[in-house]
């Protein structure tokens, strides 16, 4: 059975798709609809609709907590890869790496099999060094993968 966070995420994604890549929602109304606390909506927005996953969120003050979510559109996979590469400038956690891989998968740049291979290579258990070197090494490997995809 899917978790509430997964259900909320899927609901918001469907809204975004129906509204051609951009939607404005009321945090409190969404919380009432799902019979949950507004903090649950905040959690979904902050973890599932990140820039690494290709979303831009703008929070508007007042008016009941209105939030605008935009699915960033790229002309082609080269633009997406270039954007990701340009934004990897510091050590990358396993979570951040997985978000980037999921973005590539969702945008059709890589297959599910390729995503699984990338996640395995970027996994904490695969990298035999201690922090903070682990996140730096992961960043370098991820950048090399992105460059390989750009050249492939």
mmCIF file of C-alpha atoms in Angstrom:
data_model
loop_
_atom_site.group_PDB
_atom_site.id
_atom_site.type_symbol
_atom_site.label_atom_id
_atom_site.label_comp_id
_atom_site.label_asym_id
_atom_site.label_seq_id
_atom_site.Cartn_x
_atom_site.Cartn_y
_atom_site.Cartn_z
ATOM 1 C CA UNK A 1 0.000 0.000 0.000
ATOM 2 C CA UNK A 2 1.483 3.381 -1.008
ATOM 3 C CA UNK A 3 2.442 5.853 1.702
ATOM 4 C CA UNK A 4 0.526 9.098 1.980
ATOM 5 C CA UNK A 5 3.591 11.017 0.759
ATOM 6 C CA UNK A 6 3.635 8.929 -2.433
ATOM 7 C CA UNK A 7 -0.086 9.517 -2.997
ATOM 8 C CA UNK A 8 0.262 13.282 -2.484
ATOM 9 C CA UNK A 9 3.269 13.388 -4.823
ATOM 10 C CA UNK A 10 1.408 11.524 -7.563
ATOM 11 C CA UNK A 11 -1.655 13.756 -7.147
ATOM 12 C CA UNK A 12 0.448 16.930 -7.515
ATOM 13 C CA UNK A 13 2.283 15.492 -10.539
ATOM 14 C CA UNK A 14 -1.052 14.771 -12.218
ATOM 15 C CA UNK A 15 -2.196 18.339 -11.514
ATOM 16 C CA UNK A 16 1.022 19.704 -13.021
ATOM 17 C CA UNK A 17 0.601 17.518 -16.103
ATOM 18 C CA UNK A 18 -3.023 18.622 -16.592
ATOM 19 C CA UNK A 19 -2.034 22.281 -16.224
ATOM 20 C CA UNK A 20 0.763 22.092 -18.815
ATOM 21 C CA UNK A 21 3.705 22.048 -16.425
ATOM 22 C CA UNK A 22 2.650 24.636 -13.864
ATOM 23 C CA UNK A 23 0.176 24.611 -11.005
ATOM 24 C CA UNK A 24 -0.721 26.814 -8.067
ATOM 25 C CA UNK A 25 -2.024 25.065 -4.977
ATOM 26 C CA UNK A 26 -3.177 26.047 -1.518
ATOM 27 C CA UNK A 27 -1.226 24.154 1.131
ATOM 28 C CA UNK A 28 -4.145 24.129 3.614
ATOM 29 C CA UNK A 29 -6.711 23.025 1.029
ATOM 30 C CA UNK A 30 -4.455 20.175 -0.057
ATOM 31 C CA UNK A 31 -3.921 19.165 3.580
ATOM 32 C CA UNK A 32 -7.703 19.157 4.130
ATOM 33 C CA UNK A 33 -8.239 17.116 0.956
ATOM 34 C CA UNK A 34 -5.802 14.443 2.163
ATOM 35 C CA UNK A 35 -6.845 14.785 5.806
ATOM 36 C CA UNK A 36 -3.290 15.468 6.944
ATOM 37 C CA UNK A 37 -1.278 18.242 8.562
ATOM 38 C CA UNK A 38 0.054 21.043 6.345
ATOM 39 C CA UNK A 39 3.544 19.947 7.440
ATOM 40 C CA UNK A 40 2.963 16.696 5.498
ATOM 41 C CA UNK A 41 2.372 18.770 2.360
ATOM 42 C CA UNK A 42 5.538 20.770 3.129
ATOM 43 C CA UNK A 43 7.482 17.520 3.478
ATOM 44 C CA UNK A 44 6.308 16.255 0.083
ATOM 45 C CA UNK A 45 7.065 19.575 -1.593
ATOM 46 C CA UNK A 46 10.536 19.903 -0.071
ATOM 47 C CA UNK A 47 11.598 16.306 -0.773
ATOM 48 C CA UNK A 48 9.792 15.348 -3.980
ATOM 49 C CA UNK A 49 9.626 18.610 -5.929
ATOM 50 C CA UNK A 50 13.236 19.742 -5.798
ATOM 51 C CA UNK A 51 15.395 21.429 -8.406
ATOM 52 C CA UNK A 52 17.342 18.155 -8.681
ATOM 53 C CA UNK A 53 14.122 16.532 -9.823
ATOM 54 C CA UNK A 54 13.386 19.298 -12.284
ATOM 55 C CA UNK A 55 10.890 21.401 -10.328
ATOM 56 C CA UNK A 56 10.867 25.020 -9.254
ATOM 57 C CA UNK A 57 8.735 26.006 -6.257
ATOM 58 C CA UNK A 58 7.660 29.516 -5.387
ATOM 59 C CA UNK A 59 5.952 30.063 -2.056
ATOM 60 C CA UNK A 60 3.600 33.008 -1.813
ATOM 61 C CA UNK A 61 2.993 34.593 1.566
ATOM 62 C CA UNK A 62 -0.536 35.288 2.666
ATOM 63 C CA UNK A 63 -3.662 34.030 0.978
ATOM 64 C CA UNK A 64 -3.632 30.687 2.802
ATOM 65 C CA UNK A 65 -0.199 29.456 1.835
ATOM 66 C CA UNK A 66 -0.352 29.487 -1.934
ATOM 67 C CA UNK A 67 2.449 27.596 -3.679
ATOM 68 C CA UNK A 68 3.349 27.628 -7.357
ATOM 69 C CA UNK A 69 5.092 24.542 -8.727
ATOM 70 C CA UNK A 70 6.690 24.605 -12.159
ATOM 71 C CA UNK A 71 8.081 21.607 -13.992
ATOM 72 C CA UNK A 72 11.263 22.894 -15.603
ATOM 73 C CA UNK A 73 11.196 22.159 -19.312
ATOM 74 C CA UNK A 74 14.335 21.611 -21.308
ATOM 75 C CA UNK A 75 14.454 21.717 -25.087
ATOM 76 C CA UNK A 76 16.358 18.442 -25.171
ATOM 77 C CA UNK A 77 18.304 16.022 -23.015
ATOM 78 C CA UNK A 78 21.570 17.844 -23.771
ATOM 79 C CA UNK A 79 20.221 20.990 -22.108
ATOM 80 C CA UNK A 80 19.088 18.996 -19.088
ATOM 81 C CA UNK A 81 22.451 17.243 -18.761
ATOM 82 C CA UNK A 82 24.309 20.528 -19.137
ATOM 83 C CA UNK A 83 22.121 22.189 -16.506
ATOM 84 C CA UNK A 84 22.686 19.324 -14.056
ATOM 85 C CA UNK A 85 26.429 19.301 -14.705
ATOM 86 C CA UNK A 86 26.669 23.061 -14.154
ATOM 87 C CA UNK A 87 24.828 22.751 -10.833
ATOM 88 C CA UNK A 88 27.059 20.037 -9.358
ATOM 89 C CA UNK A 89 29.642 22.264 -7.689
ATOM 90 C CA UNK A 90 29.970 20.774 -4.232
ATOM 91 C CA UNK A 91 30.001 17.339 -2.577
ATOM 92 C CA UNK A 92 26.871 15.282 -3.320
ATOM 93 C CA UNK A 93 25.012 13.129 -0.785
ATOM 94 C CA UNK A 94 23.550 9.776 -1.759
ATOM 95 C CA UNK A 95 20.075 11.310 -1.531
ATOM 96 C CA UNK A 96 21.003 14.184 -3.862
ATOM 97 C CA UNK A 97 22.599 11.767 -6.330
ATOM 98 C CA UNK A 98 19.457 9.616 -6.332
ATOM 99 C CA UNK A 99 17.330 12.713 -6.975
ATOM 100 C CA UNK A 100 19.452 13.602 -9.998
ATOM 101 C CA UNK A 101 19.274 10.047 -11.334
ATOM 102 C CA UNK A 102 15.476 10.050 -10.879
ATOM 103 C CA UNK A 103 15.273 13.343 -12.795
ATOM 104 C CA UNK A 104 17.232 11.791 -15.672
ATOM 105 C CA UNK A 105 14.927 8.772 -15.627
ATOM 106 C CA UNK A 106 11.720 10.847 -15.482
ATOM 107 C CA UNK A 107 12.905 12.950 -18.425
ATOM 108 C CA UNK A 108 13.714 9.906 -20.556
ATOM 109 C CA UNK A 109 17.462 10.547 -20.654
ATOM 110 C CA UNK A 110 18.268 7.139 -19.149
ATOM 111 C CA UNK A 111 16.491 3.802 -18.826
ATOM 112 C CA UNK A 112 15.391 2.176 -15.558
ATOM 113 C CA UNK A 113 18.313 -0.242 -15.900
ATOM 114 C CA UNK A 114 20.792 2.612 -16.338
ATOM 115 C CA UNK A 115 19.267 4.395 -13.341
ATOM 116 C CA UNK A 116 19.752 1.294 -11.205
ATOM 117 C CA UNK A 117 23.378 0.966 -12.329
ATOM 118 C CA UNK A 118 24.048 4.633 -11.575
ATOM 119 C CA UNK A 119 22.433 4.386 -8.136
ATOM 120 C CA UNK A 120 24.477 1.282 -7.329
ATOM 121 C CA UNK A 121 27.719 3.023 -8.298
ATOM 122 C CA UNK A 122 26.804 6.117 -6.241
ATOM 123 C CA UNK A 123 25.611 4.202 -3.166
ATOM 124 C CA UNK A 124 27.273 4.854 0.203
ATOM 125 C CA UNK A 125 28.102 1.159 0.546
ATOM 126 C CA UNK A 126 29.924 1.151 -2.798
ATOM 127 C CA UNK A 127 32.234 4.043 -1.938
ATOM 128 C CA UNK A 128 34.892 2.678 0.454
ATOM 129 C CA UNK A 129 35.971 5.993 1.996
ATOM 130 C CA UNK A 130 34.834 8.062 4.985
ATOM 131 C CA UNK A 131 32.922 11.327 4.973
ATOM 132 C CA UNK A 132 33.426 14.013 3.700
ATOM 133 C CA UNK A 133 35.586 12.342 1.063
ATOM 134 C CA UNK A 134 32.684 9.978 0.204
ATOM 135 C CA UNK A 135 30.447 12.851 -0.988
ATOM 136 C CA UNK A 136 33.310 14.432 -2.939
ATOM 137 C CA UNK A 137 34.081 11.127 -4.641
ATOM 138 C CA UNK A 138 30.372 10.656 -5.411
ATOM 139 C CA UNK A 139 30.290 14.146 -6.970
ATOM 140 C CA UNK A 140 33.237 13.317 -9.240
ATOM 141 C CA UNK A 141 31.728 9.977 -10.295
ATOM 142 C CA UNK A 142 28.341 11.585 -10.970
ATOM 143 C CA UNK A 143 29.946 14.345 -13.037
ATOM 144 C CA UNK A 144 31.851 11.722 -15.043
ATOM 145 C CA UNK A 145 28.591 9.847 -15.665
ATOM 146 C CA UNK A 146 26.839 13.037 -16.813
ATOM 147 C CA UNK A 147 29.710 13.884 -19.166
ATOM 148 C CA UNK A 148 29.604 10.327 -20.519
ATOM 149 C CA UNK A 149 25.860 10.706 -21.190
ATOM 150 C CA UNK A 150 26.503 14.036 -22.936
ATOM 151 C CA UNK A 151 29.119 12.458 -25.195
ATOM 152 C CA UNK A 152 27.200 9.245 -25.805
#
